[in-house]
């Protein structure tokens, strides 16, 4: 199989009711509030990026939502975070600039993250 087929096979399909999809829609709706003619993105790809933020990077839904809501109001970041990929890439910087208001990771979440990292 070629790389494209393999990638498509590995892409997890996200339900419109999933956290990944809802966070993608939130980011899109807040971007559209500032720029009404923003080109509609591939939300499946955005949901995949947000899914990786949750599964691979160990971000919680609440932290992602808080950063999305903050960055679209920031004069600099609102012009630079125009996709879920950009959100993922700059997440740590965004969270720090937001004022370091990082919710504490629960012990259960930390154990799950460490277990996941050990198997990766």
CSV table of N, CA and C in Angstrom, one decimal:
chain,number,residue,atom,x,y,z
A,1,UNK,N,0.8,-1.2,0.0
A,1,UNK,CA,0.0,0.0,0.0
A,1,UNK,C,0.9,1.3,0.0
A,2,UNK,N,0.4,2.3,-0.6
A,2,UNK,CA,1.1,3.5,-0.6
A,2,UNK,C,0.8,4.3,0.6
A,3,UNK,N,1.6,5.4,0.8
A,3,UNK,CA,1.5,6.2,2.0
A,3,UNK,C,0.1,6.8,2.2
A,4,UNK,N,-0.4,7.3,1.1
A,4,UNK,CA,-1.7,8.0,1.2
A,4,UNK,C,-2.8,7.0,1.7
A,5,UNK,N,-2.8,5.8,1.1
A,5,UNK,CA,-3.8,4.8,1.5
A,5,UNK,C,-3.6,4.4,3.0
A,6,UNK,N,-2.4,4.3,3.4
A,6,UNK,CA,-2.0,3.9,4.8
A,6,UNK,C,-2.5,5.0,5.7
A,7,UNK,N,-2.3,6.3,5.3
A,7,UNK,CA,-2.7,7.4,6.2
A,7,UNK,C,-4.2,7.4,6.3
A,8,UNK,N,-4.9,7.2,5.2
A,8,UNK,CA,-6.4,7.2,5.2
A,8,UNK,C,-6.9,6.1,6.1
A,9,UNK,N,-6.3,5.0,6.0
A,9,UNK,CA,-6.7,3.8,6.8
A,9,UNK,C,-6.5,4.1,8.3
A,10,UNK,N,-5.4,4.8,8.7
A,10,UNK,CA,-5.1,5.1,10.1
A,10,UNK,C,-5.9,6.3,10.6
A,11,UNK,N,-6.4,7.1,9.7
A,11,UNK,CA,-7.2,8.3,10.2
A,11,UNK,C,-8.5,7.8,10.9
A,12,UNK,N,-8.6,8.2,12.1
A,12,UNK,CA,-9.8,7.8,12.9
A,12,UNK,C,-10.9,8.7,12.4
A,13,UNK,N,-12.1,8.1,12.2
A,13,UNK,CA,-13.2,8.9,11.8
A,13,UNK,C,-13.9,9.4,13.1
A,14,UNK,N,-14.1,10.7,13.1
A,14,UNK,CA,-14.7,11.4,14.3
A,14,UNK,C,-16.1,11.7,14.1
A,15,UNK,N,-16.9,11.3,15.0
A,15,UNK,CA,-18.4,11.5,15.0
A,15,UNK,C,-18.6,13.0,15.2
A,16,UNK,N,-19.7,13.6,14.6
A,16,UNK,CA,-20.0,15.0,14.8
A,16,UNK,C,-20.4,15.2,16.3
A,17,UNK,N,-20.5,14.2,17.1
A,17,UNK,CA,-20.8,14.3,18.5
A,17,UNK,C,-19.6,14.2,19.4
A,18,UNK,N,-18.4,13.9,18.7
A,18,UNK,CA,-17.2,13.7,19.5
A,18,UNK,C,-16.6,15.0,20.0
A,19,UNK,N,-15.8,15.0,21.1
A,19,UNK,CA,-15.2,16.1,21.6
A,19,UNK,C,-14.3,16.8,20.5
A,20,UNK,N,-13.6,15.9,19.7
A,20,UNK,CA,-12.7,16.4,18.7
A,20,UNK,C,-13.5,17.3,17.7
A,21,UNK,N,-14.6,16.7,17.2
A,21,UNK,CA,-15.4,17.4,16.2
A,21,UNK,C,-16.0,18.7,16.8
A,22,UNK,N,-16.5,18.7,18.0
A,22,UNK,CA,-17.1,19.9,18.7
A,22,UNK,C,-16.0,21.0,18.9
A,23,UNK,N,-14.8,20.6,19.3
A,23,UNK,CA,-13.8,21.6,19.4
A,23,UNK,C,-13.4,22.2,18.1
A,24,UNK,N,-13.4,21.3,17.0
A,24,UNK,CA,-13.1,21.8,15.7
A,24,UNK,C,-14.1,22.9,15.3
A,25,UNK,N,-15.4,22.5,15.5
A,25,UNK,CA,-16.5,23.4,15.2
A,25,UNK,C,-16.4,24.7,16.0
A,26,UNK,N,-16.0,24.6,17.2
A,26,UNK,CA,-15.9,25.8,18.1
A,26,UNK,C,-14.8,26.7,17.5
A,27,UNK,N,-13.6,26.2,17.2
A,27,UNK,CA,-12.5,27.0,16.6
A,27,UNK,C,-13.0,27.6,15.3
A,28,UNK,N,-13.7,26.8,14.4
A,28,UNK,CA,-14.1,27.4,13.2
A,28,UNK,C,-15.2,28.5,13.4
A,29,UNK,N,-16.1,28.3,14.3
A,29,UNK,CA,-17.2,29.3,14.5
A,29,UNK,C,-16.6,30.6,15.1
A,30,UNK,N,-15.6,30.5,15.9
A,30,UNK,CA,-15.0,31.7,16.5
A,30,UNK,C,-14.1,32.4,15.5
A,31,UNK,N,-13.5,31.7,14.6
A,31,UNK,CA,-12.7,32.3,13.5
A,31,UNK,C,-13.7,33.0,12.5
A,32,UNK,N,-14.8,32.4,12.2
A,32,UNK,CA,-15.8,33.0,11.3
A,32,UNK,C,-16.4,34.2,11.9
A,33,UNK,N,-16.5,34.3,13.2
A,33,UNK,CA,-17.0,35.5,13.8
A,33,UNK,C,-16.1,36.7,13.5
A,34,UNK,N,-14.8,36.5,13.4
A,34,UNK,CA,-13.9,37.6,13.1
A,34,UNK,C,-13.7,37.8,11.6
A,35,UNK,N,-13.9,36.7,10.8
A,35,UNK,CA,-13.7,36.8,9.4
A,35,UNK,C,-14.8,36.0,8.7
A,36,UNK,N,-15.9,36.7,8.4
A,36,UNK,CA,-17.1,36.0,7.9
A,36,UNK,C,-16.9,35.2,6.6
A,37,UNK,N,-15.9,35.6,5.8
A,37,UNK,CA,-15.7,34.8,4.6
A,37,UNK,C,-14.6,33.8,4.6
A,38,UNK,N,-14.3,33.4,5.9
A,38,UNK,CA,-13.2,32.4,6.1
A,38,UNK,C,-13.6,31.1,5.3
A,39,UNK,N,-12.6,30.6,4.6
A,39,UNK,CA,-12.9,29.4,3.7
A,39,UNK,C,-13.1,28.2,4.6
A,40,UNK,N,-14.2,27.5,4.3
A,40,UNK,CA,-14.5,26.3,5.2
A,40,UNK,C,-13.5,25.2,5.0
A,41,UNK,N,-12.9,24.8,6.2
A,41,UNK,CA,-11.8,23.8,6.2
A,41,UNK,C,-12.4,22.4,6.2
A,42,UNK,N,-11.5,21.4,6.1
A,42,UNK,CA,-11.8,20.0,6.2
A,42,UNK,C,-11.9,19.7,7.7
A,43,UNK,N,-13.1,19.7,8.2
A,43,UNK,CA,-13.2,19.5,9.7
A,43,UNK,C,-12.8,18.1,10.1
A,44,UNK,N,-12.8,17.1,9.2
A,44,UNK,CA,-12.3,15.8,9.5
A,44,UNK,C,-10.8,15.9,9.8
A,45,UNK,N,-10.1,16.6,9.1
A,45,UNK,CA,-8.6,16.8,9.3
A,45,UNK,C,-8.4,17.6,10.6
A,46,UNK,N,-9.2,18.6,10.9
A,46,UNK,CA,-9.1,19.4,12.1
A,46,UNK,C,-9.4,18.5,13.3
A,47,UNK,N,-10.5,17.7,13.2
A,47,UNK,CA,-10.8,16.8,14.3
A,47,UNK,C,-9.7,15.8,14.5
A,48,UNK,N,-9.0,15.4,13.5
A,48,UNK,CA,-7.8,14.5,13.6
A,48,UNK,C,-6.7,15.1,14.4
A,49,UNK,N,-6.5,16.4,14.1
A,49,UNK,CA,-5.4,17.2,14.8
A,49,UNK,C,-5.8,17.3,16.2
A,50,UNK,N,-7.0,17.6,16.5
A,50,UNK,CA,-7.4,17.8,17.9
A,50,UNK,C,-7.4,16.4,18.6
A,51,UNK,N,-7.8,15.4,17.9
A,51,UNK,CA,-7.7,14.0,18.5
A,51,UNK,C,-6.3,13.7,18.9
A,52,UNK,N,-5.3,14.1,18.1
A,52,UNK,CA,-3.9,13.9,18.4
A,52,UNK,C,-3.5,14.7,19.6
A,53,UNK,N,-4.0,15.9,19.7
A,53,UNK,CA,-3.7,16.8,20.9
A,53,UNK,C,-4.2,16.1,22.2
A,54,UNK,N,-5.3,15.4,22.1
A,54,UNK,CA,-5.9,14.7,23.3
A,54,UNK,C,-5.1,13.4,23.5
A,55,UNK,N,-5.0,12.5,22.5
A,55,UNK,CA,-4.4,11.2,22.7
A,55,UNK,C,-2.9,11.2,22.8
A,56,UNK,N,-2.2,12.0,22.0
A,56,UNK,CA,-0.8,11.9,21.9
A,56,UNK,C,-0.1,13.0,22.9
A,57,UNK,N,-0.7,14.2,22.8
A,57,UNK,CA,-0.1,15.3,23.6
A,57,UNK,C,-0.6,15.3,25.1
A,58,UNK,N,-1.7,14.6,25.3
A,58,UNK,CA,-2.2,14.6,26.7
A,58,UNK,C,-3.0,15.8,27.1
A,59,UNK,N,-3.5,16.6,26.2
A,59,UNK,CA,-4.3,17.8,26.5
A,59,UNK,C,-5.7,17.4,26.9
A,60,UNK,N,-6.3,18.1,27.8
A,60,UNK,CA,-7.7,17.8,28.1
A,60,UNK,C,-8.6,18.7,27.2
A,61,UNK,N,-9.9,18.2,27.1
A,61,UNK,CA,-10.9,19.0,26.3
A,61,UNK,C,-11.0,20.4,26.9
A,62,UNK,N,-11.0,20.5,28.3
A,62,UNK,CA,-11.2,21.8,28.9
A,62,UNK,C,-10.0,22.7,28.6
A,63,UNK,N,-8.8,22.2,28.6
A,63,UNK,CA,-7.6,23.0,28.3
A,63,UNK,C,-7.6,23.5,26.9
A,64,UNK,N,-8.0,22.6,26.0
A,64,UNK,CA,-8.1,23.0,24.5
A,64,UNK,C,-9.1,24.1,24.3
A,65,UNK,N,-10.3,23.9,24.9
A,65,UNK,CA,-11.4,24.8,24.7
A,65,UNK,C,-10.9,26.2,25.3
A,66,UNK,N,-10.3,26.2,26.5
A,66,UNK,CA,-9.9,27.5,27.1
A,66,UNK,C,-8.9,28.2,26.2
A,67,UNK,N,-7.9,27.5,25.6
A,67,UNK,CA,-6.9,28.1,24.7
A,67,UNK,C,-7.6,28.6,23.4
A,68,UNK,N,-8.5,27.8,22.9
A,68,UNK,CA,-9.2,28.3,21.7
A,68,UNK,C,-9.9,29.6,22.0
A,69,UNK,N,-10.7,29.6,23.0
A,69,UNK,CA,-11.5,30.9,23.4
A,69,UNK,C,-10.5,32.1,23.6
A,70,UNK,N,-9.4,31.8,24.2
A,70,UNK,CA,-8.4,32.9,24.5
A,70,UNK,C,-7.7,33.4,23.2
A,71,UNK,N,-7.3,32.4,22.4
A,71,UNK,CA,-6.4,32.8,21.2
A,71,UNK,C,-7.2,33.6,20.2
A,72,UNK,N,-8.5,33.3,20.0
A,72,UNK,CA,-9.3,34.0,19.0
A,72,UNK,C,-9.5,35.5,19.4
A,73,UNK,N,-9.4,35.8,20.7
A,73,UNK,CA,-9.6,37.2,21.2
A,73,UNK,C,-8.2,37.9,21.2
A,74,UNK,N,-7.1,37.2,21.2
A,74,UNK,CA,-5.8,37.9,21.2
A,74,UNK,C,-5.5,38.5,19.9
A,75,UNK,N,-5.1,39.8,19.9
A,75,UNK,CA,-4.8,40.5,18.6
A,75,UNK,C,-3.8,39.8,17.7
A,76,UNK,N,-2.8,39.2,18.3
A,76,UNK,CA,-1.7,38.5,17.5
A,76,UNK,C,-2.2,37.1,17.1
A,77,UNK,N,-2.5,36.3,18.1
A,77,UNK,CA,-2.8,34.9,17.8
A,77,UNK,C,-4.1,34.7,17.0
A,78,UNK,N,-5.0,35.6,17.1
A,78,UNK,CA,-6.3,35.5,16.3
A,78,UNK,C,-6.0,35.5,14.8
A,79,UNK,N,-4.9,36.1,14.4
A,79,UNK,CA,-4.5,36.1,13.0
A,79,UNK,C,-3.6,34.9,12.6
A,80,UNK,N,-3.1,34.2,13.6
A,80,UNK,CA,-2.1,33.1,13.3
A,80,UNK,C,-2.7,31.7,13.6
A,81,UNK,N,-3.7,31.6,14.4
A,81,UNK,CA,-4.3,30.3,14.7
A,81,UNK,C,-5.5,30.2,13.8
A,82,UNK,N,-5.3,29.7,12.6
A,82,UNK,CA,-6.4,29.6,11.7
A,82,UNK,C,-6.7,28.1,11.3
A,83,UNK,N,-6.2,27.2,12.1
A,83,UNK,CA,-6.4,25.8,11.8
A,83,UNK,C,-6.1,25.0,13.1
A,84,UNK,N,-6.6,23.8,13.2
A,84,UNK,CA,-6.3,23.0,14.4
A,84,UNK,C,-4.9,22.5,14.4
A,85,UNK,N,-4.2,22.4,13.2
A,85,UNK,CA,-2.8,22.1,13.1
A,85,UNK,C,-2.0,23.2,13.8
A,86,UNK,N,-2.3,24.4,13.5
A,86,UNK,CA,-1.6,25.6,14.1
A,86,UNK,C,-1.9,25.6,15.6
A,87,UNK,N,-3.1,25.3,16.0
A,87,UNK,CA,-3.4,25.3,17.4
A,87,UNK,C,-2.5,24.3,18.1
A,88,UNK,N,-2.4,23.1,17.5
A,88,UNK,CA,-1.6,22.0,18.1
A,88,UNK,C,-0.1,22.4,18.2
A,89,UNK,N,0.4,23.0,17.1
A,89,UNK,CA,1.8,23.4,17.0
A,89,UNK,C,2.2,24.4,18.1
A,90,UNK,N,1.3,25.3,18.3
A,90,UNK,CA,1.6,26.5,19.2
A,90,UNK,C,1.0,26.3,20.6
A,91,UNK,N,0.4,25.2,20.9
A,91,UNK,CA,-0.4,25.0,22.1
A,91,UNK,C,0.3,25.5,23.4
A,92,UNK,N,1.5,25.0,23.6
A,92,UNK,CA,2.3,25.3,24.8
A,92,UNK,C,2.5,26.8,24.9
A,93,UNK,N,2.9,27.4,23.8
A,93,UNK,CA,3.1,28.9,23.8
A,93,UNK,C,1.8,29.6,24.1
A,94,UNK,N,0.7,29.2,23.5
A,94,UNK,CA,-0.5,29.8,23.7
A,94,UNK,C,-1.0,29.8,25.2
A,95,UNK,N,-0.8,28.6,25.8
A,95,UNK,CA,-1.2,28.4,27.1
A,95,UNK,C,-0.4,29.2,28.1
A,96,UNK,N,0.9,29.3,27.8
A,96,UNK,CA,1.8,30.2,28.7
A,96,UNK,C,1.4,31.6,28.5
A,97,UNK,N,1.2,32.1,27.3
A,97,UNK,CA,0.9,33.5,27.1
A,97,UNK,C,-0.5,33.8,27.7
A,98,UNK,N,-1.4,32.8,27.7
A,98,UNK,CA,-2.7,33.0,28.3
A,98,UNK,C,-2.6,33.4,29.8
A,99,UNK,N,-1.5,33.1,30.4
A,99,UNK,CA,-1.3,33.5,31.8
A,99,UNK,C,-1.0,32.3,32.6
A,100,UNK,N,-0.6,31.2,32.0
A,100,UNK,CA,-0.3,30.0,32.8
A,100,UNK,C,-1.4,29.4,33.6
A,101,UNK,N,-2.6,29.7,33.2
A,101,UNK,CA,-3.8,29.2,33.9
A,101,UNK,C,-4.0,27.8,33.4
A,102,UNK,N,-3.1,26.9,33.7
A,102,UNK,CA,-3.2,25.5,33.3
A,102,UNK,C,-3.9,24.7,34.4
A,103,UNK,N,-5.0,24.1,34.1
A,103,UNK,CA,-5.7,23.3,35.1
A,103,UNK,C,-4.8,22.1,35.5
A,104,UNK,N,-4.8,21.8,36.8
A,104,UNK,CA,-3.9,20.7,37.3
A,104,UNK,C,-4.4,19.4,36.6
A,105,UNK,N,-3.5,18.6,36.2
A,105,UNK,CA,-3.8,17.3,35.6
A,105,UNK,C,-4.1,16.3,36.8
A,106,UNK,N,-5.2,15.6,36.6
A,106,UNK,CA,-5.6,14.7,37.6
A,106,UNK,C,-4.7,13.5,37.7
A,107,UNK,N,-4.6,12.8,38.8
A,107,UNK,CA,-3.7,11.6,38.9
A,107,UNK,C,-4.1,10.6,37.9
A,108,UNK,N,-5.4,10.4,37.7
A,108,UNK,CA,-5.9,9.4,36.7
A,108,UNK,C,-5.4,9.8,35.3
A,109,UNK,N,-5.6,11.1,34.9
A,109,UNK,CA,-5.1,11.5,33.6
A,109,UNK,C,-3.6,11.4,33.4
A,110,UNK,N,-2.9,11.7,34.5
A,110,UNK,CA,-1.4,11.6,34.4
A,110,UNK,C,-1.0,10.2,34.3
A,111,UNK,N,-1.6,9.3,35.0
A,111,UNK,CA,-1.2,7.8,34.9
A,111,UNK,C,-1.6,7.3,33.5
A,112,UNK,N,-2.7,7.7,32.9
A,112,UNK,CA,-3.1,7.3,31.6
A,112,UNK,C,-2.1,7.9,30.6
A,113,UNK,N,-1.7,9.1,30.7
A,113,UNK,CA,-0.7,9.7,29.8
A,113,UNK,C,0.6,9.0,29.9
A,114,UNK,N,1.1,8.8,31.1
A,114,UNK,CA,2.4,8.1,31.3
A,114,UNK,C,2.4,6.7,30.7
A,115,UNK,N,1.3,6.0,30.9
A,115,UNK,CA,1.1,4.7,30.4
A,115,UNK,C,1.1,4.7,28.9
A,116,UNK,N,0.4,5.7,28.3
A,116,UNK,CA,0.4,5.8,26.8
A,116,UNK,C,1.8,6.1,26.3
A,117,UNK,N,2.5,7.0,27.0
A,117,UNK,CA,3.9,7.3,26.5
A,117,UNK,C,4.8,6.1,26.6
A,118,UNK,N,4.6,5.3,27.6
A,118,UNK,CA,5.5,4.1,27.7
A,118,UNK,C,5.2,3.1,26.6
A,119,UNK,N,4.0,3.0,26.1
A,119,UNK,CA,3.7,2.1,25.1
A,119,UNK,C,3.9,2.6,23.7
A,120,UNK,N,4.2,3.9,23.6
A,120,UNK,CA,4.4,4.5,22.2
A,120,UNK,C,5.8,4.4,21.7
